[in-house]
Each structure stands twice: as structure tokens, then as C-alpha cells.
């Protein structure tokens, strides 16, 4: 490190010395950091940017060589095509978006309703072989979905759950409950059990104590957990493509993927559908960002 | 209003035996103090009474009825938690009102009761604050108010004054005794502060490692400690213990001194004993028949008195002296013993010798 002679021999106490050097080094590093982060951001965001650009280009400009970055005519036709069917009425894509909303929303709600009380119970009560149970619950997440998709397919065929929204809701719930339990147990552990003890002495039952006193303190954690569960269900592709086939049941990921593969690919439509697909997650995460941060740092904020 | 009786409470946390057969009888309307050092099982005892702890064995009787299986709500008790456990999202007012809301009181009743409590505990100006906006002492008073706002069978208080500064603690001590007298009711009060125990209690139970060592009035516990450990725990400065044995009509110390054998003891000759002497029963004034030779080791001036450490052989005596007492370390002096107020313990078991003659 380059330290001038003056600086090195200056009689200032070490405490004064160090911060100034750190500041200097910090500034140098932060310029480098900013540069690297910019490069990284450009590389990572370019596909997103390209997707957005493609979604508002006319088809002519989509295929233009050399590619047009800025001087193209903006059109919202692709977005219209996402929602409106060719013969008027609703498009197949818009139905799949609705399916996605229903499937992701319901499965997240179910996972939360089942997982939060379970997490509370695991945190508060002495359960036999608690560690083993928790490990077992977690272990269901070790398997990648593709491994279980065949047995699930066979089981679902027996039960008539193939090509059925309920089937997807159930499987997503099954995947999100373990996650919810694990994540929420951490949050419940952070809330002192004595609030519930005090509430029970006040005259509430144990469930009332949980409902009135602990649950409100868990809301940031629940929001954070639900967002993650929602994103999982919203993005899930493997089960969706194996277990559903008709347009009226399909969720958005396989529906969008289905746009690619004909003789001509309408890239504008694909891009517009992808933008619409990405938007809700972004918006939702943005809306609960305060809770997300509070949720992630709950342990540091309390006490 | 209520009697509390627990019998043979046992509770272990993994390898730790927190309660090892605790039996207590709290009479109706008494101020009952459970005194013990940190980790003695005081909190666990209170939580067992409150129904918050699943017991390994033992029973809890409230008003003479077996309440061991009752829910906390059904036991009709109020508790001040060691950590206050004030609801963080609620104002002081809502915290204090909570026991009344849970029992579906009308809002006018609640307002009146909260107002009465807040003026009793001088917390009127805190009512709209949340716990995070209060100091430790303020939270403690709000926690007290939440417990006192109702007329339960009994009040359970877990070291409610420990986190206050000394001045406030002394004030609140008198305040609490006054509240107990004016409200009536049974108080089970846990503390590790023996001054609190001695000054506030009708009865004291001394707890150590999950076992009750002694139950009695403060005077009994102080004047007639059941064993060496209680004698050492209760009283400040701590009692001095000297190894000795009885020889005819004399007590012979391991360090070579002799004293007349107290009239009241029946210990057989030669049995190893411990002589317990409290600082206020000793004086450094004159040489005499009932004195021990020693060397001045150090002085602790405490304002109203000076505690003189006197070394007798290898053992140390704490002696209470006038605040004007001076001396230099190493100086030889004699410690006069009030043998009528001395205590004798069996050196093996630590139990007090019977004092039938006293
Ligand atoms: N939930 C628990 N899990 C494990 N051990 C516990 C638990 N609660 C208490 N203990 C142990 O039981 C013993 C008694 O604890 P308790 O809290 O009753 O002590 P205490 O007398 O209240 O002490 P203090 O004056 O420090 O509050 C201690 O050794 C403690 O470590
Ligand atoms: Mg305690």
C-alpha cells in the first residue's frame, strides 16, 4: 500500500491514522466496486432489458440486423395480444395467468395457514424427537421436483388430479409447508414465550394468547415467508408442465414456454408475456420490502 | 382471598434438577417470600404455581383444591414476570387493562381500575407509552400494575424490584408492603435479595438448588438458621464460621482458641462443629473471658458502621464496629463474642445443633 513518508512518520496517534487510511482505501475500493457492480449489473440485467425492449418493438424491429437498441417504434400490440384472444374475448395466455394467480395464491395461503401454527407448536412445545421430525420435514425439500414427478403423476392419475388446478395447489402446498415451518420456527423462536405466559395468566387460553399476542409480532416474518412461497409457486415449471395439459388449467410458465416451438416464433409475444409474468412478483416483493427486510433482520431488531 | 400450597414439586430440565421436592404452604393474606440465590429454582417454583411449567411430580393446591391440572387462566392468579413480559405492541394502558379485557370487564370498569392502579404506582404519565419507550424501572411498575389491577387468588411476583436502582428499590419496598396491607391478598414474592426478604416478608422460604432449606418468619430465619448454608446466605455481612469442637465446658477452636461452652448446646465432646458468629454479635472493644485473639486484616467503612476483618489463625471474622474505629493491619486485637447469640452447626451435615436450652 502506498503511504507517503509524511504520513508514515507523522506523529499522530494511531487511532487518528487508521481511519484516514481506511477512508482513502475505502474511496479507492468503492470506485472499483462501483465499476465492477456496474459491469455486473449490465451483464445480469441485459437479458431483462432485451426482454422489455423486445416486448415493445414491432415484429420488423425484433428481427432487424444489426439489432436496434434505441431507434425503434414503440408499440403495445404484443401486450394486447397477451390478454386479448385473436377472435376477440380472452386469450389462452391470460387464462394461464389467472390460473397462476389462483394456484400460487391458494397454495401459499394454505402453506401459511398450515405452516405457521406448526412452526409455533415446534417452537413452544416439547415434542417427542423434535429434531428428527424437523429434519424429516426439511428432508422433503432435498429432492428436486423432477425426481418425484413420475410417482406423483401416477398417483394423481389414480386420483383424477391430472390436469386439475387442485392437483397443482396440493403439490405446491406440500412443497411450501416444510419451508414455511422452518422459516417461521426461526421467527417464533425470536418472540419470547413469556408474552404468551403473561396472556394466559391474564385469562386467555393458549390459542388466544398465540392469536392475540404472538401472531401480530410474527406478521413481518409471515410476510417474508409468504413472499418466498409465492415466488416458488409462481415460478414452478416442472410439475406444471407434467401435470397439466389443457389451456384452461395450465399456469403461465408452461404456457409461455408453449409459445416457443411452432414453425414461427412470435418473440414479441413471448417477451411481452414474460414481462407480464415477472411483474407481479416484483411488485409484490416491492410492496412488502419493509417486511422482508424486517423479517430477515428480525433477530437483530428485537431486544 | 387465597391460600397456595405446593407439595413435592419436582422438575428437571435435561440434567438440571431445577425443583427437587419443593413443599410450601402459603397462608391466606400473607406476604410470603421465596429467597434463594440465582439458579435456586425460584422462577420455576412460581411458574409451577402459575401452571406454566409441566411438572415431573408434585401437586399445586389453590384454596385447598387440587389445581395441578388446571390451566393458568383457570387458576385465577396474577404474575409479575422477572423479564416484565409487557406486550411490546401495546401501550402501558393496554398492558394494564389486559387482564380485565380477558375477563370481559366493561370499558368503564377498566378505565377506573387502570386509573386507580396508575395513581397508586405513579405511572399516570406513562399510560400512552409502549414498553420500548419506558425505562426498566417504569416497565417494572407497569408490570406490577398489570398484576395488581385485578383481585386474583394470589399475586406471584418474580424479583419485581431487582432491576431498580437502590433508592427506587428501597422506596418500592415500602410501597409494596403498603400495597399489600391496603389491598390485602396473598403475595408470593421471589427475590435473591435477603434484605428485601427480611424487611417485607411475613414468612420466608429459603431455597437452594431446588430444595427448601428453611421456612419461617424473617426473625426465625435470621436468628435460628436451620443450617450453615442459610446462616451464610442470610445476613450482611455474612456470618463468620469457625471450626471447633466441644471439650467439657469449653469450646476449643481448630485454631487454638477457647471459649466457654454456650449453656444451651448439648453437643457431645469431640464432635466437629462450626461456630457461627454474626458481625453484630462481635465487638473489638476489650479483652475478656469470652474473646478471641486475632490480627486486624482490613477495614470496610460503611458510613453508619465499620466492618472490621479480623484474622483468627487462618480463619476470618467479620466484626461490626463503631464508624470511628481505626486501626492498622497486623495490629493484634481481641474480639468479644456474645455467646448467647452464637450458632453451632454440625461440621459434617451443616445442620444447626438443637437449641433446646435457649
Ligand atoms: N427452560 C429452561 N430450560 C433449561 N433449564 C432451565 C430452564 N428454566 C430454568 N432452568 C434451570 O433450572 C434452574 C433453576 O432456574 P430458575 O429460573 O428457577 O432459577 P431462579 O432461582 O429463578 O434464578 P434467578 O435468580 O437467576 O432468576 C437453573 O439451573 C436454570 O438453569
Ligand atoms: Mg428467576
XYZ file of C-alpha atoms and ligand atoms in Angstrom:
693
model
C 0.000 0.000 0.000
C 1.288 3.398 -0.909
C 1.730 5.516 2.171
C 3.668 8.748 1.810
C 6.676 9.298 4.053
C 4.959 12.236 5.688
C 2.010 10.122 6.556
C 4.099 7.216 7.739
C 6.210 9.282 10.108
C 3.555 11.736 11.220
C 3.346 11.756 14.992
C -0.428 11.471 15.057
C -1.756 8.744 17.303
C -2.628 5.509 15.612
C -6.266 5.995 16.180
C -6.299 9.104 14.015
C -4.130 7.449 11.477
C -6.096 4.345 10.784
C -9.446 5.837 9.844
C -7.884 8.247 7.395
C -6.121 5.415 5.682
C -9.225 3.352 5.707
C -11.206 6.204 4.249
C -8.679 6.635 1.499
C -8.620 2.929 0.792
C -12.390 2.861 1.057
C -12.760 5.514 -1.596
C -10.430 3.674 -3.960
C -12.228 0.454 -3.363
C -15.632 1.970 -3.789
C -14.707 3.343 -7.229
C -13.600 -0.130 -8.211
C -16.671 -1.570 -6.570
C -18.966 0.748 -8.425
C -17.264 -0.113 -11.709
C -17.468 -3.852 -11.100
C -21.039 -3.653 -9.897
C -21.979 -1.657 -12.958
C -20.464 -4.249 -15.262
C -22.162 -6.993 -13.298
C -25.494 -5.187 -13.370
C -25.270 -4.610 -17.109
C -24.404 -8.242 -17.778
C -27.143 -9.521 -15.493
C -29.809 -7.040 -16.467
C -29.165 -7.156 -20.209
C -31.476 -10.134 -20.844
C -34.172 -8.401 -18.818
C -33.635 -5.192 -20.720
C -33.705 -7.067 -24.003
C -36.900 -8.806 -22.971
C -38.539 -5.481 -22.185
C -37.282 -3.955 -25.439
C -38.474 -6.878 -27.490
C -41.877 -6.701 -25.873
C -42.402 -3.145 -27.133
C -40.814 -3.489 -30.580
C -42.681 -4.083 -33.764
C -42.009 -7.511 -35.264
C -39.966 -5.899 -38.039
C -37.563 -4.405 -35.496
C -37.358 -7.614 -33.463
C -35.657 -9.368 -36.363
C -33.610 -6.363 -37.524
C -29.920 -6.947 -38.154
C -27.951 -5.224 -36.767
C -30.107 -5.180 -33.636
C -31.822 -1.928 -32.810
C -31.215 -0.700 -29.292
C -32.839 2.689 -29.261
C -34.269 3.807 -32.578
C -37.314 1.616 -32.903
C -41.002 2.380 -32.906
C -42.687 1.629 -29.597
C -45.824 -0.485 -29.756
C -48.021 -2.118 -27.145
C -49.552 -4.587 -29.611
C -47.775 -7.555 -28.050
C -49.241 -6.740 -24.671
C -52.663 -6.532 -26.228
C -52.073 -9.979 -27.756
C -51.133 -11.370 -24.351
C -54.555 -10.574 -22.957
C -56.929 -10.434 -25.927
C -57.669 -13.513 -27.987
C -57.374 -13.357 -31.765
C -61.115 -13.842 -32.255
C -61.944 -11.328 -29.528
C -62.501 -12.347 -25.913
C -59.859 -13.687 -23.635
C -56.570 -15.159 -24.845
C -55.286 -18.541 -23.724
C -52.309 -16.774 -22.141
C -54.473 -14.556 -19.998
C -56.326 -17.626 -18.736
C -52.999 -19.175 -17.779
C -52.081 -16.042 -15.860
C -55.335 -16.275 -13.959
C -54.587 -19.935 -13.246
C -51.168 -18.952 -11.962
C -52.707 -16.363 -9.645
C -55.185 -18.878 -8.266
C -52.713 -21.737 -7.889
C -49.900 -19.658 -6.372
C -52.240 -17.646 -4.153
C -54.198 -20.571 -2.769
C -51.176 -22.816 -2.251
C -49.303 -20.016 -0.449
C -52.304 -19.287 1.733
C -52.686 -22.969 2.564
C -48.995 -23.377 3.327
C -49.121 -20.347 5.624
C -52.254 -21.478 7.433
C -50.776 -24.937 7.987
C -47.155 -23.991 8.484
C -47.370 -21.082 10.924
C -49.243 -22.939 13.680
C -46.977 -25.939 13.144
C -43.912 -23.740 13.498
C -45.393 -22.236 16.665
C -46.012 -25.698 18.085
C -42.492 -26.879 17.265
C -41.069 -23.767 18.857
C -43.184 -23.719 22.021
C -43.941 -27.301 22.989
C -41.715 -30.181 23.853
C -42.419 -32.676 21.101
C -41.003 -36.170 21.072
C -37.985 -36.469 18.757
C -38.453 -32.852 17.746
C -35.115 -32.605 15.957
C -35.755 -35.766 13.962
C -39.204 -34.577 12.978
C -37.880 -31.224 11.863
C -35.120 -32.883 9.903
C -37.630 -35.177 8.246
C -39.773 -32.190 7.320
C -36.789 -30.440 5.822
C -35.611 -33.553 4.020
C -38.729 -33.499 1.823
C -37.154 -30.452 0.237
C -33.866 -32.162 -0.546
C -35.338 -33.896 -3.571
C -35.523 -31.966 -6.810
C -39.084 -31.970 -8.206
C -38.114 -33.971 -11.295
C -37.269 -36.932 -9.075
C -40.790 -37.225 -7.695
C -42.744 -36.061 -10.682
C -43.250 -39.560 -12.127
C -44.636 -41.154 -8.935
C -46.751 -38.072 -8.345
C -48.030 -38.322 -11.897
C -49.047 -41.943 -11.353
C -50.715 -41.181 -8.048
C -52.517 -38.200 -9.467
C -53.779 -40.262 -12.398
C -55.432 -42.649 -9.953
C -56.960 -39.754 -8.071
C -58.090 -37.832 -11.116
C -55.902 -34.888 -10.211
C -54.101 -34.763 -13.541
C -54.842 -31.577 -15.461
C -56.544 -30.190 -12.395
C -55.752 -26.939 -10.588
C -56.376 -28.629 -7.262
C -53.577 -31.058 -8.065
C -51.107 -28.244 -8.574
C -52.326 -26.436 -5.468
C -51.809 -29.555 -3.369
C -48.326 -30.285 -4.642
C -47.199 -26.664 -4.230
C -48.643 -26.596 -0.730
C -46.793 -29.792 0.080
C -43.578 -28.180 -1.077
C -44.184 -24.895 0.727
C -45.295 -26.224 4.119
C -41.842 -27.533 5.123
C -40.271 -24.317 4.004
C -42.846 -22.284 5.945
C -42.371 -24.379 9.081
C -38.604 -23.974 9.016
C -38.603 -20.319 8.263
C -41.389 -19.483 10.719
C -39.902 -21.557 13.515
C -36.959 -19.191 13.444
C -39.267 -16.212 13.765
C -41.335 -17.776 16.544
C -38.170 -18.647 18.456
C -37.328 -14.958 18.413
C -40.565 -13.955 20.143
C -40.258 -14.574 23.892
C -42.677 -17.242 25.087
C -43.361 -15.134 28.146
C -45.775 -12.911 26.256
C -47.998 -15.944 25.885
C -47.417 -16.945 29.506
C -48.448 -13.479 30.626
C -51.507 -13.586 28.397
C -52.550 -16.947 29.826
C -52.290 -15.558 33.345
C -54.351 -12.584 32.204
C -57.052 -15.138 31.495
C -56.660 -16.038 27.843
C -56.457 -19.592 26.565
C -53.265 -20.760 24.955
C -54.676 -20.350 21.468
C -55.998 -16.884 22.241
C -52.587 -15.973 23.619
C -50.991 -17.111 20.373
C -53.586 -15.408 18.219
C -53.730 -12.084 20.039
C -50.211 -11.631 21.282
C -47.700 -13.680 19.311
C -49.231 -13.685 15.845
C -49.171 -9.873 15.413
C -45.459 -9.955 16.214
C -44.955 -12.639 13.575
C -46.570 -10.709 10.718
C -43.286 -9.439 9.207
C -41.940 -12.988 9.277
C -45.138 -14.354 7.780
C -44.995 -11.760 5.010
C -41.389 -12.626 4.211
C -42.120 -16.352 4.247
C -45.253 -15.995 2.150
C -43.409 -13.987 -0.488
C -40.852 -16.746 -0.859
C -43.559 -19.404 -1.020
C -45.478 -17.334 -3.541
C -42.429 -16.912 -5.745
C -41.787 -20.657 -5.647
C -45.347 -21.490 -6.694
C -45.486 -18.713 -9.265
C -42.274 -19.785 -10.966
C -42.710 -23.558 -10.702
C -42.355 -25.220 -14.083
C -41.653 -28.952 -13.810
C -44.854 -30.061 -12.069
C -46.897 -27.604 -14.050
C -45.755 -28.947 -17.404
C -46.048 -32.618 -16.420
C -49.326 -32.477 -14.544
C -51.361 -30.120 -16.709
C -52.136 -30.064 -20.386
C -55.253 -28.087 -21.223
C -55.191 -24.324 -21.696
C -57.887 -23.842 -19.082
C -55.742 -25.406 -16.339
C -52.186 -24.539 -17.351
C -50.268 -21.990 -15.372
C -48.212 -19.273 -17.008
C -44.707 -20.841 -17.050
C -45.607 -23.828 -19.253
C -47.999 -21.660 -21.245
C -45.239 -19.167 -22.065
C -42.843 -21.973 -22.844
C -45.519 -23.393 -25.126
C -45.324 -20.253 -27.269
C -41.881 -21.325 -28.383
C -41.840 -24.305 -30.633
C -44.181 -23.597 -33.529
C -42.807 -23.020 -37.038
C -42.632 -19.288 -36.458
C -41.957 -17.911 -33.049
C -43.633 -14.644 -32.123
C -40.785 -13.303 -29.992
C -42.621 -10.096 -29.301
C -45.469 -12.050 -27.732
C -43.080 -14.260 -25.756
C -41.287 -11.204 -24.416
C -44.493 -9.383 -23.527
C -45.869 -12.464 -21.760
C -42.621 -12.800 -19.837
C -42.771 -9.172 -18.732
C -46.332 -9.616 -17.534
C -45.261 -12.795 -15.769
C -42.318 -11.166 -13.981
C -44.196 -8.065 -12.918
C -46.434 -9.342 -10.086
C -43.538 -10.883 -8.182
C -41.545 -7.684 -8.468
C -44.479 -5.551 -7.389
C -45.344 -7.828 -4.502
C -41.771 -8.000 -3.266
C -41.585 -4.228 -3.548
C -44.763 -3.729 -1.544
C -43.588 -5.916 1.321
C -39.940 -4.898 1.084
C -40.106 -3.286 4.524
C -41.423 -6.533 5.981
C -38.883 -8.517 4.006
C -36.004 -6.588 5.495
C -37.621 -6.580 8.939
C -38.264 -10.277 8.540
C -34.750 -11.122 7.558
C -33.244 -8.961 10.302
C -35.888 -9.646 12.943
C -33.356 -11.180 15.286
C -31.180 -8.103 15.148
C -34.018 -5.626 15.651
C -35.695 -7.202 18.632
C -34.245 -6.655 22.128
C -58.777 -14.466 49.237
C -56.499 -17.415 48.675
C -54.134 -19.987 50.019
C -51.426 -21.515 47.890
C -49.933 -24.865 48.771
C -47.465 -26.825 46.730
C -46.329 -30.279 47.622
C -43.299 -32.246 46.466
C -42.689 -30.245 43.284
C -40.097 -31.857 41.071
C -38.953 -30.549 37.736
C -35.827 -31.186 35.732
C -34.541 -29.510 32.611
C -32.357 -32.110 30.990
C -29.658 -32.817 33.549
C -30.511 -29.846 35.766
C -32.821 -30.677 38.665
C -34.485 -27.268 38.973
C -37.000 -28.330 41.647
C -36.174 -31.210 43.940
C -39.217 -31.774 46.116
C -40.371 -28.255 46.930
C -43.155 -28.068 49.511
C -44.569 -24.722 50.573
C -47.644 -23.580 52.433
C -48.667 -20.002 51.827
C -51.321 -18.834 54.273
C -54.193 -16.659 53.123
C -53.326 -12.976 53.034
C -49.661 -13.403 53.820
C -46.632 -11.808 52.224
C -44.658 -14.959 51.532
C -41.122 -14.533 50.244
C -39.139 -17.224 48.454
C -35.497 -16.347 48.925
C -32.619 -18.004 47.144
C -29.533 -17.386 45.056
C -29.567 -17.318 41.265
C -30.490 -20.680 39.822
C -32.132 -21.915 43.031
C -35.397 -22.624 41.228
C -37.392 -19.610 42.379
C -38.764 -18.732 38.960
C -39.520 -22.367 38.253
C -41.461 -22.581 41.531
C -43.576 -19.563 40.625
C -44.179 -20.848 37.117
C -45.241 -24.176 38.578
C -47.759 -22.415 40.822
C -48.991 -20.430 37.826
C -49.388 -23.571 35.730
C -46.822 -22.555 33.144
C -44.468 -25.444 33.802
C -45.217 -29.104 33.247
C -44.135 -30.820 36.449
C -42.361 -34.150 36.778
C -44.079 -34.695 40.124
C -45.918 -32.833 42.831
C -49.193 -31.026 43.269
C -50.462 -27.478 43.490
C -53.441 -26.689 45.711
C -55.217 -23.356 45.486
C -57.738 -22.538 48.184
C -57.447 -26.121 49.313
C -58.486 -27.526 45.946
C -56.159 -29.550 43.735
C -55.337 -27.278 40.822
C -52.408 -29.258 39.414
C -54.210 -29.932 36.147
C -55.829 -26.503 35.788
C -54.913 -24.109 33.005
C -53.142 -20.887 34.004
C -56.295 -18.897 33.264
C -58.418 -21.131 35.457
C -56.089 -20.723 38.429
C -57.036 -17.089 38.822
C -53.560 -15.818 39.663
C -51.609 -12.737 38.636
C -47.893 -12.703 37.996
C -45.135 -10.167 37.604
C -42.522 -11.737 35.374
C -38.821 -11.395 36.013
C -38.478 -10.023 32.483
C -41.727 -7.989 32.864
C -43.170 -9.631 29.718
C -45.025 -6.464 28.819
C -46.739 -6.769 25.448
C -44.419 -4.829 23.139
C -47.009 -3.521 20.697
C -49.372 -2.217 23.359
C -49.371 0.930 25.408
C -48.956 0.804 29.155
C -52.700 1.404 29.425
C -53.489 -1.597 27.255
C -50.977 -3.727 29.113
C -52.550 -2.921 32.440
C -56.043 -3.377 31.022
C -55.249 -6.773 29.512
C -56.263 -8.978 32.494
C -59.572 -7.122 32.693
C -60.197 -7.336 28.958
C -59.507 -11.059 29.044
C -62.186 -11.349 31.696
C -64.610 -9.217 29.725
C -64.937 -6.252 32.056
C -66.768 -3.193 30.724
C -64.597 -0.389 29.433
C -65.738 1.979 32.182
C -64.670 -0.553 34.826
C -61.368 -0.958 33.019
C -60.760 2.772 32.819
C -61.483 3.191 36.517
C -59.259 0.290 37.547
C -56.356 1.365 35.351
C -56.625 4.886 36.668
C -56.591 3.700 40.257
C -53.560 1.494 39.650
C -51.633 4.138 37.760
C -52.065 6.677 40.534
C -51.131 4.062 43.126
C -47.891 3.312 41.260
C -47.303 6.857 39.974
C -47.323 5.933 36.299
C -50.103 8.210 35.045
C -47.840 9.924 32.563
C -46.667 6.627 31.073
C -50.064 5.279 30.125
C -49.858 6.102 26.437
C -46.296 4.837 26.008
C -45.174 1.494 24.720
C -42.675 -0.647 26.606
C -39.864 0.348 24.233
C -40.348 3.968 25.315
C -40.010 3.238 29.027
C -37.063 2.752 31.341
C -36.551 -0.521 33.176
C -37.980 0.867 36.391
C -41.011 2.242 34.577
C -41.652 -1.085 32.872
C -41.380 -2.788 36.217
C -44.061 -0.564 37.690
C -46.334 -1.100 34.701
C -45.827 -4.846 35.119
C -46.767 -4.500 38.786
C -49.837 -2.517 37.828
C -50.908 -5.187 35.357
C -50.715 -7.778 38.125
C -52.382 -5.657 40.804
C -55.244 -4.371 38.669
C -57.307 -7.458 39.377
C -58.225 -9.206 42.627
C -56.895 -12.705 41.916
C -56.480 -15.545 44.411
C -52.830 -14.664 44.818
C -50.157 -12.431 43.355
C -46.959 -14.070 42.133
C -44.020 -11.709 41.865
C -40.708 -12.732 40.343
C -37.984 -10.366 41.544
C -40.102 -7.327 40.720
C -37.643 -4.852 42.204
C -34.328 -6.319 41.112
C -33.769 -4.023 38.173
C -34.452 -0.791 40.002
C -31.717 1.429 41.315
C -31.107 1.231 45.025
C -33.062 4.315 46.010
C -36.116 3.374 43.977
C -35.864 -0.184 45.224
C -35.995 0.915 48.852
C -38.940 3.193 48.069
C -40.803 0.471 46.198
C -40.177 -1.976 49.022
C -42.131 0.195 51.440
C -44.638 0.911 48.702
C -45.257 -2.779 48.050
C -45.673 -3.583 51.730
C -48.119 -0.699 51.919
C -49.989 -2.002 48.871
C -50.115 -5.458 50.400
C -51.574 -4.032 53.570
C -54.126 -1.827 51.807
C -55.201 -4.270 49.083
C -54.883 -7.385 51.153
C -54.383 -10.586 49.233
C -51.825 -13.335 49.197
C -48.407 -12.421 47.830
C -45.831 -14.993 46.779
C -42.757 -12.897 46.256
C -39.489 -14.206 44.850
C -36.179 -12.487 45.447
C -32.486 -13.137 45.773
C -32.092 -10.097 47.988
C -32.113 -11.096 51.633
C -32.723 -7.521 52.775
C -35.933 -7.497 50.743
C -36.904 -10.847 52.188
C -36.263 -9.857 55.786
C -37.892 -6.450 55.509
C -41.043 -7.369 53.591
C -41.966 -10.918 54.453
C -44.454 -12.387 56.882
C -42.834 -15.701 56.138
C -39.687 -16.617 54.245
C -38.819 -19.842 52.483
C -35.126 -20.208 51.725
C -34.478 -22.173 48.557
C -31.225 -23.649 47.316
C -30.688 -25.939 44.341
C -34.367 -26.762 44.147
C -34.664 -27.722 47.812
C -36.355 -25.765 50.580
C -33.778 -25.163 53.297
C -35.958 -23.459 55.859
C -39.353 -21.843 56.208
C -40.120 -19.356 58.932
C -40.611 -15.760 59.896
C -37.785 -13.425 58.935
C -36.694 -13.352 62.573
C -36.606 -17.143 62.779
C -34.587 -17.451 59.605
C -32.151 -14.830 60.804
C -31.925 -15.826 64.471
C -32.256 -19.568 64.079
C -30.850 -20.566 60.702
C -31.622 -24.212 60.098
C -28.234 -24.920 58.661
C -24.862 -23.480 57.899
C -25.849 -22.527 54.363
C -28.889 -20.492 55.424
C -26.797 -18.805 58.091
C -24.270 -17.829 55.451
C -26.839 -16.704 52.891
C -29.000 -14.585 55.183
C -27.386 -11.587 56.807
C -24.903 -8.997 55.676
C -22.015 -9.007 56.245
C -22.077 -12.778 56.010
C -21.877 -14.776 59.210
C -18.363 -15.922 60.188
C -17.892 -19.643 60.672
C -15.092 -21.064 62.820
C -14.189 -24.745 63.081
C -14.214 -26.017 66.674
C -15.315 -28.828 68.997
C -16.763 -29.117 72.472
C -14.405 -30.155 75.282
C -16.113 -30.320 78.650
C -17.340 -26.846 79.467
C -15.301 -25.197 76.778
C -15.331 -24.796 73.016
C -11.907 -25.378 71.534
C -11.186 -23.854 68.168
C -9.209 -25.587 65.482
C -7.012 -22.504 65.566
C -6.242 -22.982 69.241
C -8.597 -20.518 70.910
C -11.032 -21.495 73.632
C -14.367 -20.036 74.668
C -16.810 -21.031 77.380
C -19.225 -23.600 76.055
C -22.635 -21.954 75.454
C -25.092 -23.153 78.069
C -27.689 -24.136 75.543
C -25.741 -26.611 73.500
C -25.877 -30.315 74.105
C -23.179 -31.342 71.640
C -21.118 -34.300 72.806
C -17.386 -33.822 73.347
C -15.100 -34.071 70.371
C -17.775 -33.744 67.667
C -16.541 -31.414 64.880
C -18.599 -28.232 64.925
C -18.804 -24.869 63.243
C -19.297 -21.810 65.395
C -21.337 -19.180 63.588
C -20.893 -15.604 64.694
C -22.708 -12.629 63.215
C -20.848 -9.357 62.888
C -23.229 -7.520 65.208
C -22.704 -10.080 67.977
C -18.987 -9.417 67.973
C -17.050 -6.426 69.173
C -13.412 -5.427 69.183
C -13.640 -3.382 72.342
C -11.899 -5.176 75.170
C -10.039 -8.274 76.173
C -12.034 -10.681 78.300
C -13.173 -14.097 79.226
C -15.217 -14.555 76.058
C -12.827 -13.150 73.500
C -10.808 -14.489 70.601
C -7.287 -13.286 69.845
C -6.686 -12.136 66.289
C -4.999 -9.745 63.946
C -6.547 -6.792 62.177
C -6.744 -7.695 58.498
C -8.733 -4.881 56.944
C -11.439 -2.269 57.411
C -14.617 -1.647 55.456
C -16.062 1.722 56.459
C -19.762 1.703 55.536
C -20.783 5.107 56.827
C -23.031 4.115 59.704
C -20.573 1.444 60.864
C -17.260 -0.089 60.036
C -16.845 -3.772 59.328
C -13.550 -4.970 60.734
C -11.987 -8.083 59.242
C -10.090 -9.937 61.921
C -7.912 -12.889 61.124
C -8.024 -15.659 63.713
C -5.387 -18.178 62.690
C -6.315 -18.935 59.102
C -9.966 -18.021 59.571
C -11.606 -14.657 59.084
C -14.095 -12.935 61.368
C -16.263 -10.023 60.321
C -16.917 -7.706 63.227
C -19.223 -4.729 63.365
C -17.604 -1.692 64.964
C -18.273 1.991 65.540
C -17.846 4.106 62.390
C -14.960 5.861 64.127
C -12.993 2.663 64.646
C -9.471 2.819 63.288
C -6.509 0.502 63.342
C -3.615 -0.661 61.247
C -3.463 -4.030 59.523
C -1.421 -6.514 61.509
C -2.403 -4.933 64.835
C -3.241 -7.534 67.480
C -6.705 -7.294 68.982
C -9.356 -9.256 70.789
C -12.847 -9.989 69.545
C -15.503 -10.280 72.214
C -18.192 -12.835 71.459
C -21.812 -12.705 72.588
C -22.123 -16.447 73.095
C -25.849 -16.287 73.794
C -26.336 -15.244 70.228
C -23.805 -17.610 68.664
C -24.830 -20.516 66.422
C -23.420 -24.019 66.317
C -23.590 -26.292 63.313
C -22.507 -29.857 62.798
C -19.419 -29.598 60.610
C -20.371 -32.766 58.741
C -24.029 -32.216 57.911
C -24.100 -28.432 58.239
C -27.315 -28.705 60.275
C -27.852 -26.430 63.268
C -27.498 -28.150 66.628
C -30.708 -28.277 68.592
C -31.013 -25.253 70.749
C -33.447 -26.676 73.236
C -31.934 -24.876 76.179
C -32.138 -21.434 74.617
N -36.429 -23.519 30.358
C -35.327 -23.998 30.939
N -34.506 -24.830 30.272
C -33.409 -25.335 30.850
N -33.014 -25.083 32.101
C -33.769 -24.250 32.823
C -34.962 -23.663 32.282
N -35.510 -22.892 33.242
C -34.704 -22.992 34.310
N -33.663 -23.806 34.075
C -32.612 -24.165 35.033
O -33.227 -24.509 36.241
C -32.556 -23.941 37.336
C -33.481 -23.051 38.142
O -33.870 -21.978 37.337
P -34.752 -20.775 37.847
O -35.001 -19.894 36.687
O -35.953 -21.308 38.552
O -33.775 -20.056 38.874
P -34.020 -18.737 39.717
O -33.958 -19.123 41.142
O -35.247 -18.052 39.252
O -32.743 -17.885 39.340
P -32.595 -16.323 39.089
O -32.493 -15.672 40.436
O -31.307 -16.206 38.334
O -33.781 -15.880 38.308
C -31.364 -23.202 36.770
O -30.239 -24.027 36.901
C -31.719 -22.991 35.334
O -30.565 -23.022 34.542
Mg -35.650 -16.320 38.296
